[in-house]
Each structure stands twice: as structure tokens, then as C-alpha cells.
Amino acid sequence: MNKIACIFVSLLILFSCSEDNDDAPETLASYIKNKTIETGAVIACAASDENSGDVLTFYYPEAGAKNARFYQTERADVDNNDFLNYTQVVLNSEPFFNGYLEKFTQSASNEKWIIVTFELDGEIKISNPIKTKQISKPTVWNDLVNINQDESLMPKFSWVDNAFGDNAIYFQVISDMQNNLLSGTYTFENHFQYYNTSNVVLNITTQAPPALILNASYNFTLMDVSEDNWVNWVINNKNFIAK
């Protein structure tokens, strides 16, 4: 092979490698390189769908957040704190509670780690890693909650504490019949009263929630979240009538 041919072949190989690299999924490490980041800054968790078994990843998009991204590892037995292990999967999120939260849906044959990011105020916000357990510990869905309405229009919700083990925190949502979120709160304790924040440790309710209307229907939703941000248990849209 003459010198010109060798140079031509070398250029073809170089171009081919460059194309392959461009097409490769972007790692989280490369995305945040030389960028300002904040870790633990996206509230997110994941559950398995009660019917399909799909992994549902929920996150709270703060006002002004943009370019939400979904990253995952290939498997669960990797260093979940090493951002080189996470590659981007292009998924479209869909509104949950009419967009107050957002949700990614993904069919997954194996368990892995997930991270959600978005951009806000010139920074890349990064969630804590979420370990999916759709095979080893699928999410339990039911409506087992006690609702005490002795105090008019201020119902008290209580549920079994750590019913499925591995609980770290509880997330409660009160919504109306149009699926609008009225309040979103986190407690360590297995009870919550609308609207009493004395035991609330994290609150995503951005405005003062409205007073309930006598004899109107509402829904209560609960997520029992583990330390690795997997949802063990969902009380799904338990309906109640305000008294």
C-alpha cells in the first residue's frame, strides 16, 4: 500500500472512531464536566407499576427547571456514586398530578441505579441515586389508610409504620378530583394531618393549600420510600369526603 493510500485508510479509521464516540450515550460524568453542579438537589424516587411492572421514576421539577435528563447504570452491582457508571437514556417525562410532579416510565429487565438531573439557575441539579427493585422488591399498591375526621375539614391520615421494611421517609399528597395537588409533604412519622405541618420534614407545597370544602371529594396518596429512594408501598388515590 502506498503512502497516500495509508493516509486515506488512517483518516477513514479516525473518522469512524469519531462517529462511534459521537453516537455513544453520554455519561453523567461527561455531562457535568466543568459545570457547576449540586448533588442531592432533585427530589426523586422510583416504584414498580402494579400492572406492567415497569419502573416509574417520579421527580419534582422546581419552577424554572429545564432539560430534565434520565441516567442509569447497566446493573445494580456497581459504584452508584461514580458518575462514569451512568449513561443517558432518552426518555420523555409525563405530567403526574397535572404536572406538579413528572414521571419517567421505563421497561427494565434487570435492576440498576437511576439518577435524574435538570438545569436550574445556571447549575445542573442532580438527584440522589435511586436503586430499582422491581424484581427483588416490587412496590406494593393498596389503599390501607385510616382517615380520622373528628376535627372538621382537617382530616388525620395514619398508616402502618414501616409495613414492608426498609422505610426512610413517607411522602403524602392530598389532591382534588381533577388530580390537582393541594399539598405535598414528607414526614418521618406514619401520620399526617391536613393542614398541620408540625411533623413535616420536607414540603414541596409552594403555596398555602386551600381549605377543604365540606362534603367535597378528595384523594390521599402515600409513598413509603426507602433510603435508596425505592418506593416500597403506594397508597394510591384513596378517596375520602371532607367532613
Tab-separated table of N, CA and C in Angstrom, residues 36-162:
chain	number	residue	atom	x	y	z
A	36	THR	N	-21.109	23.725	36.883
A	36	THR	CA	-21.482	23.899	38.285
A	36	THR	C	-22.633	22.950	38.592
A	37	ILE	N	-22.463	22.144	39.627
A	37	ILE	CA	-23.473	21.137	39.945
A	37	ILE	C	-23.883	21.242	41.412
A	38	GLU	N	-25.021	20.670	41.702
A	38	GLU	CA	-25.464	20.494	43.088
A	38	GLU	C	-26.035	19.091	43.210
A	39	THR	N	-25.413	18.286	44.037
A	39	THR	CA	-25.881	16.913	44.223
A	39	THR	C	-26.975	16.866	45.290
A	40	GLY	N	-27.816	15.849	45.187
A	40	GLY	CA	-28.919	15.713	46.131
A	40	GLY	C	-29.947	16.808	46.007
A	41	ALA	N	-29.999	17.460	44.850
A	41	ALA	CA	-30.825	18.656	44.682
A	41	ALA	C	-32.098	18.404	43.888
A	42	VAL	N	-32.305	17.191	43.417
A	42	VAL	CA	-33.558	16.837	42.731
A	42	VAL	C	-34.275	15.808	43.596
A	43	ILE	N	-35.488	16.116	44.001
A	43	ILE	CA	-36.288	15.173	44.783
A	43	ILE	C	-36.848	14.128	43.822
A	44	ALA	N	-36.455	12.871	44.011
A	44	ALA	CA	-36.852	11.824	43.070
A	44	ALA	C	-36.910	10.475	43.773
A	45	CYS	N	-37.749	9.603	43.256
A	45	CYS	CA	-37.843	8.229	43.744
A	45	CYS	C	-38.428	7.384	42.627
A	46	ALA	N	-38.430	6.075	42.801
A	46	ALA	CA	-38.944	5.187	41.757
A	46	ALA	C	-39.748	4.058	42.379
A	47	ALA	N	-40.705	3.562	41.609
A	47	ALA	CA	-41.564	2.456	42.035
A	47	ALA	C	-41.801	1.549	40.837
A	48	SER	N	-42.291	0.354	41.110
A	48	SER	CA	-42.704	-0.516	40.001
A	48	SER	C	-44.202	-0.397	39.812
A	49	ASP	N	-44.632	-0.379	38.558
A	49	ASP	CA	-46.053	-0.278	38.231
A	49	ASP	C	-46.780	-1.540	38.692
A	50	GLU	N	-47.965	-1.365	39.255
A	50	GLU	CA	-48.684	-2.508	39.820
A	50	GLU	C	-49.166	-3.494	38.761
A	51	ASN	N	-49.329	-3.051	37.512
A	51	ASN	CA	-49.832	-3.930	36.462
A	51	ASN	C	-48.739	-4.406	35.518
A	52	SER	N	-47.961	-3.475	34.982
A	52	SER	CA	-46.971	-3.829	33.968
A	52	SER	C	-45.613	-4.218	34.552
A	53	GLY	N	-45.330	-3.775	35.784
A	53	GLY	CA	-44.008	-3.991	36.346
A	53	GLY	C	-42.976	-2.989	35.866
A	54	ASP	N	-43.376	-2.052	34.990
A	54	ASP	CA	-42.455	-1.013	34.529
A	54	ASP	C	-41.931	-0.203	35.706
A	55	VAL	N	-40.750	0.359	35.540
A	55	VAL	CA	-40.182	1.238	36.561
A	55	VAL	C	-40.699	2.653	36.323
A	56	LEU	N	-41.325	3.224	37.338
A	56	LEU	CA	-41.855	4.574	37.292
A	56	LEU	C	-40.948	5.456	38.146
A	57	THR	N	-40.306	6.428	37.525
A	57	THR	CA	-39.413	7.323	38.241
A	57	THR	C	-40.066	8.692	38.354
A	58	PHE	N	-40.346	9.100	39.581
A	58	PHE	CA	-41.030	10.360	39.845
A	58	PHE	C	-40.001	11.408	40.276
A	59	TYR	N	-40.194	12.643	39.846
A	59	TYR	CA	-39.341	13.711	40.339
A	59	TYR	C	-40.118	15.007	40.417
A	60	TYR	N	-39.618	15.907	41.264
A	60	TYR	CA	-40.251	17.201	41.467
A	60	TYR	C	-39.488	18.249	40.683
A	61	PRO	N	-40.078	18.794	39.614
A	61	PRO	CA	-39.404	19.823	38.819
A	61	PRO	C	-39.619	21.201	39.433
A	62	GLU	N	-38.606	21.747	40.039
A	62	GLU	CA	-38.753	23.078	40.624
A	62	GLU	C	-39.103	24.095	39.542
A	63	ALA	N	-39.717	25.186	39.948
A	63	ALA	CA	-40.098	26.232	38.996
A	63	ALA	C	-38.863	26.727	38.256
A	64	GLY	N	-38.931	26.744	36.933
A	64	GLY	CA	-37.808	27.189	36.121
A	64	GLY	C	-36.870	26.084	35.690
A	65	ALA	N	-37.080	24.871	36.181
A	65	ALA	CA	-36.211	23.752	35.797
A	65	ALA	C	-36.389	23.428	34.318
A	66	LYS	N	-35.293	23.055	33.655
A	66	LYS	CA	-35.350	22.701	32.236
A	66	LYS	C	-34.370	21.570	31.951
A	67	ASN	N	-34.509	20.988	30.772
A	67	ASN	CA	-33.609	19.943	30.285
A	67	ASN	C	-33.469	18.799	31.285
A	68	ALA	N	-34.602	18.259	31.718
A	68	ALA	CA	-34.569	17.103	32.612
A	68	ALA	C	-33.997	15.904	31.867
A	69	ARG	N	-33.116	15.174	32.541
A	69	ARG	CA	-32.473	14.011	31.927
A	69	ARG	C	-32.562	12.794	32.844
A	70	PHE	N	-32.502	11.623	32.210
A	70	PHE	CA	-32.598	10.338	32.897
A	70	PHE	C	-31.308	9.569	32.651
A	71	TYR	N	-30.610	9.211	33.710
A	71	TYR	CA	-29.363	8.453	33.609
A	71	TYR	C	-29.513	7.136	34.373
A	72	GLN	N	-28.832	6.095	33.878
A	72	GLN	CA	-28.890	4.807	34.565
A	72	GLN	C	-27.583	4.048	34.411
A	73	THR	N	-27.361	3.125	35.345
A	73	THR	CA	-26.240	2.206	35.236
A	73	THR	C	-26.705	0.969	34.470
A	74	GLU	N	-25.753	0.128	34.070
A	74	GLU	CA	-26.123	-1.099	33.363
A	74	GLU	C	-26.702	-2.137	34.306
A	75	ARG	N	-26.240	-2.130	35.545
A	75	ARG	CA	-26.689	-3.115	36.528
A	75	ARG	C	-26.574	-2.503	37.920
A	76	ALA	N	-27.008	-3.251	38.920
A	76	ALA	CA	-27.051	-2.714	40.286
A	76	ALA	C	-25.736	-2.869	41.046
A	77	ASP	N	-24.903	-3.839	40.651
A	77	ASP	CA	-23.680	-4.108	41.423
A	77	ASP	C	-22.506	-3.269	40.922
A	78	VAL	N	-22.690	-1.954	40.915
A	78	VAL	CA	-21.636	-1.022	40.538
A	78	VAL	C	-21.585	0.073	41.598
A	79	ASP	N	-20.567	0.897	41.543
A	79	ASP	CA	-20.444	2.023	42.461
A	79	ASP	C	-21.472	3.078	42.064
A	80	ASN	N	-22.514	3.216	42.863
A	80	ASN	CA	-23.603	4.127	42.500
A	80	ASN	C	-23.230	5.601	42.678
A	81	ASN	N	-22.079	5.871	43.267
A	81	ASN	CA	-21.635	7.256	43.431
A	81	ASN	C	-20.646	7.692	42.351
A	82	ASP	N	-20.297	6.778	41.447
A	82	ASP	CA	-19.368	7.092	40.357
A	82	ASP	C	-20.182	7.475	39.120
A	83	PHE	N	-20.150	8.753	38.768
A	83	PHE	CA	-20.969	9.227	37.660
A	83	PHE	C	-20.529	8.680	36.308
A	84	LEU	N	-19.332	8.089	36.228
A	84	LEU	CA	-18.910	7.432	34.995
A	84	LEU	C	-19.764	6.207	34.692
A	85	ASN	N	-20.403	5.649	35.711
A	85	ASN	CA	-21.210	4.446	35.525
A	85	ASN	C	-22.610	4.738	34.982
A	86	TYR	N	-22.968	5.996	34.890
A	86	TYR	CA	-24.315	6.377	34.453
A	86	TYR	C	-24.293	6.893	33.018
A	87	THR	N	-25.140	6.331	32.182
A	87	THR	CA	-25.289	6.822	30.815
A	87	THR	C	-26.717	7.319	30.606
A	88	GLN	N	-26.849	8.282	29.726
A	88	GLN	CA	-28.151	8.874	29.492
A	88	GLN	C	-29.043	7.953	28.669
A	89	VAL	N	-30.289	7.862	29.069
A	89	VAL	CA	-31.332	7.202	28.288
A	89	VAL	C	-32.346	8.284	27.930
A	90	VAL	N	-32.617	8.441	26.649
A	90	VAL	CA	-33.527	9.492	26.212
A	90	VAL	C	-34.958	9.013	26.417
A	91	LEU	N	-35.604	9.579	27.434
A	91	LEU	CA	-36.991	9.266	27.747
A	91	LEU	C	-37.762	10.574	27.884
A	92	ASN	N	-38.996	10.553	27.463
A	92	ASN	CA	-39.861	11.712	27.666
A	92	ASN	C	-40.602	11.546	28.983
A	93	SER	N	-40.543	12.565	29.821
A	93	SER	CA	-41.305	12.514	31.062
A	93	SER	C	-42.738	12.946	30.788
A	94	GLU	N	-43.632	12.537	31.641
A	94	GLU	CA	-45.038	12.904	31.506
A	94	GLU	C	-45.533	13.483	32.829
A	95	PRO	N	-46.547	14.356	32.757
A	95	PRO	CA	-47.010	15.003	33.981
A	95	PRO	C	-47.665	14.025	34.946
A	96	PHE	N	-47.431	14.262	36.219
A	96	PHE	CA	-48.038	13.491	37.300
A	96	PHE	C	-48.619	14.511	38.266
A	97	PHE	N	-49.862	14.286	38.703
A	97	PHE	CA	-50.611	15.327	39.416
A	97	PHE	C	-50.625	16.621	38.587
A	98	ASN	N	-50.997	16.427	37.328
A	98	ASN	CA	-51.163	17.546	36.382
A	98	ASN	C	-49.910	18.403	36.254
A	99	GLY	N	-48.760	17.749	36.370
A	99	GLY	CA	-47.505	18.436	36.118
A	99	GLY	C	-46.819	18.976	37.362
A	100	TYR	N	-47.456	18.868	38.515
A	100	TYR	CA	-46.778	19.299	39.741
A	100	TYR	C	-45.540	18.428	39.958
A	101	LEU	N	-45.678	17.152	39.637
A	101	LEU	CA	-44.554	16.225	39.558
A	101	LEU	C	-44.450	15.753	38.111
A	102	GLU	N	-43.336	15.098	37.806
A	102	GLU	CA	-43.156	14.491	36.491
A	102	GLU	C	-42.782	13.022	36.685
A	103	LYS	N	-42.992	12.223	35.642
A	103	LYS	CA	-42.762	10.782	35.756
A	103	LYS	C	-42.124	10.239	34.481
A	104	PHE	N	-41.030	9.475	34.646
A	104	PHE	CA	-40.453	8.694	33.557
A	104	PHE	C	-40.954	7.256	33.692
A	105	THR	N	-41.299	6.632	32.581
A	105	THR	CA	-41.730	5.229	32.577
A	105	THR	C	-40.783	4.434	31.703
A	106	GLN	N	-40.300	3.316	32.254
A	106	GLN	CA	-39.331	2.508	31.521
A	106	GLN	C	-39.528	1.031	31.829
A	107	SER	N	-39.505	0.208	30.789
A	107	SER	CA	-39.490	-1.233	30.968
A	107	SER	C	-38.049	-1.673	31.165
A	108	ALA	N	-37.784	-2.425	32.223
A	108	ALA	CA	-36.411	-2.823	32.539
A	108	ALA	C	-36.372	-4.292	32.952
A	109	SER	N	-35.479	-5.055	32.329
A	109	SER	CA	-35.378	-6.488	32.609
A	109	SER	C	-34.456	-6.796	33.770
A	110	ASN	N	-33.675	-5.805	34.199
A	110	ASN	CA	-32.789	-6.025	35.342
A	110	ASN	C	-32.799	-4.786	36.232
A	111	GLU	N	-32.318	-4.953	37.450
A	111	GLU	CA	-32.274	-3.850	38.399
A	111	GLU	C	-31.007	-3.028	38.195
A	112	LYS	N	-31.078	-1.757	38.543
A	112	LYS	CA	-29.967	-0.846	38.262
A	112	LYS	C	-30.089	0.372	39.168
A	113	TRP	N	-29.218	1.337	38.948
A	113	TRP	CA	-29.288	2.626	39.634
A	113	TRP	C	-29.712	3.705	38.639
A	114	ILE	N	-30.484	4.661	39.129
A	114	ILE	CA	-31.018	5.744	38.301
A	114	ILE	C	-30.675	7.084	38.948
A	115	ILE	N	-30.406	8.067	38.108
A	115	ILE	CA	-30.249	9.445	38.563
A	115	ILE	C	-31.026	10.351	37.617
A	116	VAL	N	-31.733	11.315	38.185
A	116	VAL	CA	-32.452	12.327	37.411
A	116	VAL	C	-31.745	13.667	37.589
A	117	THR	N	-31.599	14.401	36.499
A	117	THR	CA	-30.993	15.730	36.568
A	117	THR	C	-31.893	16.747	35.861
A	118	PHE	N	-31.742	17.983	36.244
A	118	PHE	CA	-32.269	19.078	35.431
A	118	PHE	C	-31.388	20.302	35.651
A	119	GLU	N	-31.596	21.305	34.808
A	119	GLU	CA	-30.812	22.530	34.895
A	119	GLU	C	-31.672	23.632	35.488
A	120	LEU	N	-31.076	24.387	36.413
A	120	LEU	CA	-31.800	25.452	37.090
A	120	LEU	C	-30.812	26.488	37.607
A	121	ASP	N	-31.061	27.740	37.300
A	121	ASP	CA	-30.232	28.847	37.807
A	121	ASP	C	-28.751	28.663	37.484
A	122	GLY	N	-28.478	28.180	36.272
A	122	GLY	CA	-27.095	28.049	35.838
A	122	GLY	C	-26.355	26.863	36.415
A	123	GLU	N	-27.057	25.975	37.085
A	123	GLU	CA	-26.441	24.786	37.658
A	123	GLU	C	-27.132	23.527	37.142
A	124	ILE	N	-26.399	22.420	37.193
A	124	ILE	CA	-27.001	21.117	36.940
A	124	ILE	C	-27.357	20.508	38.291
A	125	LYS	N	-28.634	20.287	38.508
A	125	LYS	CA	-29.122	19.694	39.750
A	125	LYS	C	-29.192	18.176	39.572
A	126	ILE	N	-28.717	17.456	40.567
A	126	ILE	CA	-28.578	16.002	40.456
A	126	ILE	C	-29.294	15.339	41.629
A	127	SER	N	-30.106	14.322	41.331
A	127	SER	CA	-30.793	13.593	42.401
A	127	SER	C	-29.838	12.637	43.095
A	128	ASN	N	-30.214	12.187	44.274
A	128	ASN	CA	-29.511	11.072	44.892
A	128	ASN	C	-29.782	9.815	44.068
A	129	PRO	N	-28.861	8.867	44.063
A	129	PRO	CA	-29.087	7.642	43.290
A	129	PRO	C	-30.315	6.875	43.781
A	130	ILE	N	-31.030	6.300	42.846
A	130	ILE	CA	-32.224	5.503	43.122
A	130	ILE	C	-31.933	4.064	42.708
A	131	LYS	N	-32.109	3.141	43.618
A	131	LYS	CA	-31.902	1.730	43.274
A	131	LYS	C	-33.243	1.107	42.902
A	132	THR	N	-33.345	0.585	41.690
A	132	THR	CA	-34.596	-0.066	41.292
A	132	THR	C	-34.653	-1.475	41.872
A	133	LYS	N	-35.841	-1.863	42.313
A	133	LYS	CA	-36.027	-3.186	42.930
A	133	LYS	C	-37.293	-3.847	42.392
A	134	GLN	N	-37.558	-3.623	41.110
A	134	GLN	CA	-38.790	-4.139	40.527
A	134	GLN	C	-38.848	-5.661	40.508
A	135	ILE	N	-37.697	-6.304	40.657
A	135	ILE	CA	-37.646	-7.777	40.675
A	135	ILE	C	-37.548	-8.294	42.100
A	136	SER	N	-36.603	-7.749	42.867
A	136	SER	CA	-36.356	-8.251	44.221
A	136	SER	C	-37.361	-7.742	45.248
A	137	LYS	N	-37.924	-6.551	45.022
A	137	LYS	CA	-38.875	-5.992	45.982
A	137	LYS	C	-39.872	-5.089	45.263
A	138	PRO	N	-40.756	-5.682	44.467
A	138	PRO	CA	-41.721	-4.860	43.717
A	138	PRO	C	-42.610	-4.051	44.660
A	139	THR	N	-42.972	-2.874	44.212
A	139	THR	CA	-43.797	-1.972	45.008
A	139	THR	C	-45.175	-2.583	45.263
A	140	VAL	N	-45.623	-2.467	46.506
A	140	VAL	CA	-46.957	-2.939	46.879
A	140	VAL	C	-47.933	-1.768	46.772
A	141	TRP	N	-49.038	-1.981	46.053
A	141	TRP	CA	-50.054	-0.948	45.862
A	141	TRP	C	-51.335	-1.372	46.584
A	142	ASN	N	-51.873	-0.501	47.436
A	142	ASN	CA	-53.152	-0.783	48.086
A	142	ASN	C	-53.765	0.521	48.584
A	143	ASP	N	-54.822	0.431	49.386
A	143	ASP	CA	-55.483	1.650	49.881
A	143	ASP	C	-55.664	1.596	51.395
A	144	LEU	N	-54.727	0.970	52.084
A	144	LEU	CA	-54.866	0.762	53.523
A	144	LEU	C	-54.393	1.984	54.305
A	145	VAL	N	-55.319	2.870	54.591
A	145	VAL	CA	-55.028	4.059	55.385
A	145	VAL	C	-56.243	4.358	56.266
A	146	ASN	N	-55.971	4.800	57.477
A	146	ASN	CA	-57.035	5.211	58.382
A	146	ASN	C	-57.221	6.728	58.278
A	147	ILE	N	-58.471	7.177	58.124
A	147	ILE	CA	-58.768	8.602	57.997
A	147	ILE	C	-59.700	9.007	59.135
A	148	ASN	N	-59.175	9.839	60.036
A	148	ASN	CA	-59.937	10.314	61.191
A	148	ASN	C	-60.374	11.751	60.906
A	149	GLN	N	-61.700	11.972	60.917
A	149	GLN	CA	-62.220	13.306	60.620
A	149	GLN	C	-62.991	13.891	61.810
A	150	ASP	N	-62.502	13.591	62.999
A	150	ASP	CA	-63.124	14.170	64.188
A	150	ASP	C	-62.982	15.686	64.211
A	151	GLU	N	-61.886	16.192	63.653
A	151	GLU	CA	-61.670	17.625	63.548
A	151	GLU	C	-62.116	18.047	62.155
A	152	SER	N	-63.178	18.819	62.106
A	152	SER	CA	-63.824	19.129	60.825
A	152	SER	C	-62.861	19.795	59.846
A	153	LEU	N	-62.847	19.254	58.617
A	153	LEU	CA	-62.072	19.761	57.482
A	153	LEU	C	-60.564	19.727	57.714
A	154	MET	N	-60.138	18.976	58.737
A	154	MET	CA	-58.710	18.764	58.975
A	154	MET	C	-58.466	17.276	59.219
A	155	PRO	N	-58.668	16.456	58.185
A	155	PRO	CA	-58.551	15.005	58.360
A	155	PRO	C	-57.144	14.576	58.769
A	156	LYS	N	-57.108	13.540	59.599
A	156	LYS	CA	-55.845	12.956	60.045
A	156	LYS	C	-55.674	11.601	59.374
A	157	PHE	N	-54.557	11.416	58.709
A	157	PHE	CA	-54.260	10.176	57.997
A	157	PHE	C	-53.196	9.410	58.766
A	158	SER	N	-53.400	8.130	58.938
A	158	SER	CA	-52.393	7.295	59.584
A	158	SER	C	-52.337	5.945	58.891
A	159	TRP	N	-51.187	5.303	58.943
A	159	TRP	CA	-50.964	4.054	58.233
A	159	TRP	C	-49.973	3.209	59.017
A	160	VAL	N	-49.855	1.964	58.654
A	160	VAL	CA	-48.938	1.056	59.340
A	160	VAL	C	-47.509	1.548	59.151
A	161	ASP	N	-46.767	1.616	60.230
A	161	ASP	CA	-45.393	2.118	60.165
A	161	ASP	C	-44.454	1.048	59.637
A	162	ASN	N	-43.683	1.404	58.603
A	162	ASN	CA	-42.653	0.516	58.046
A	162	ASN	C	-43.224	-0.866	57.720
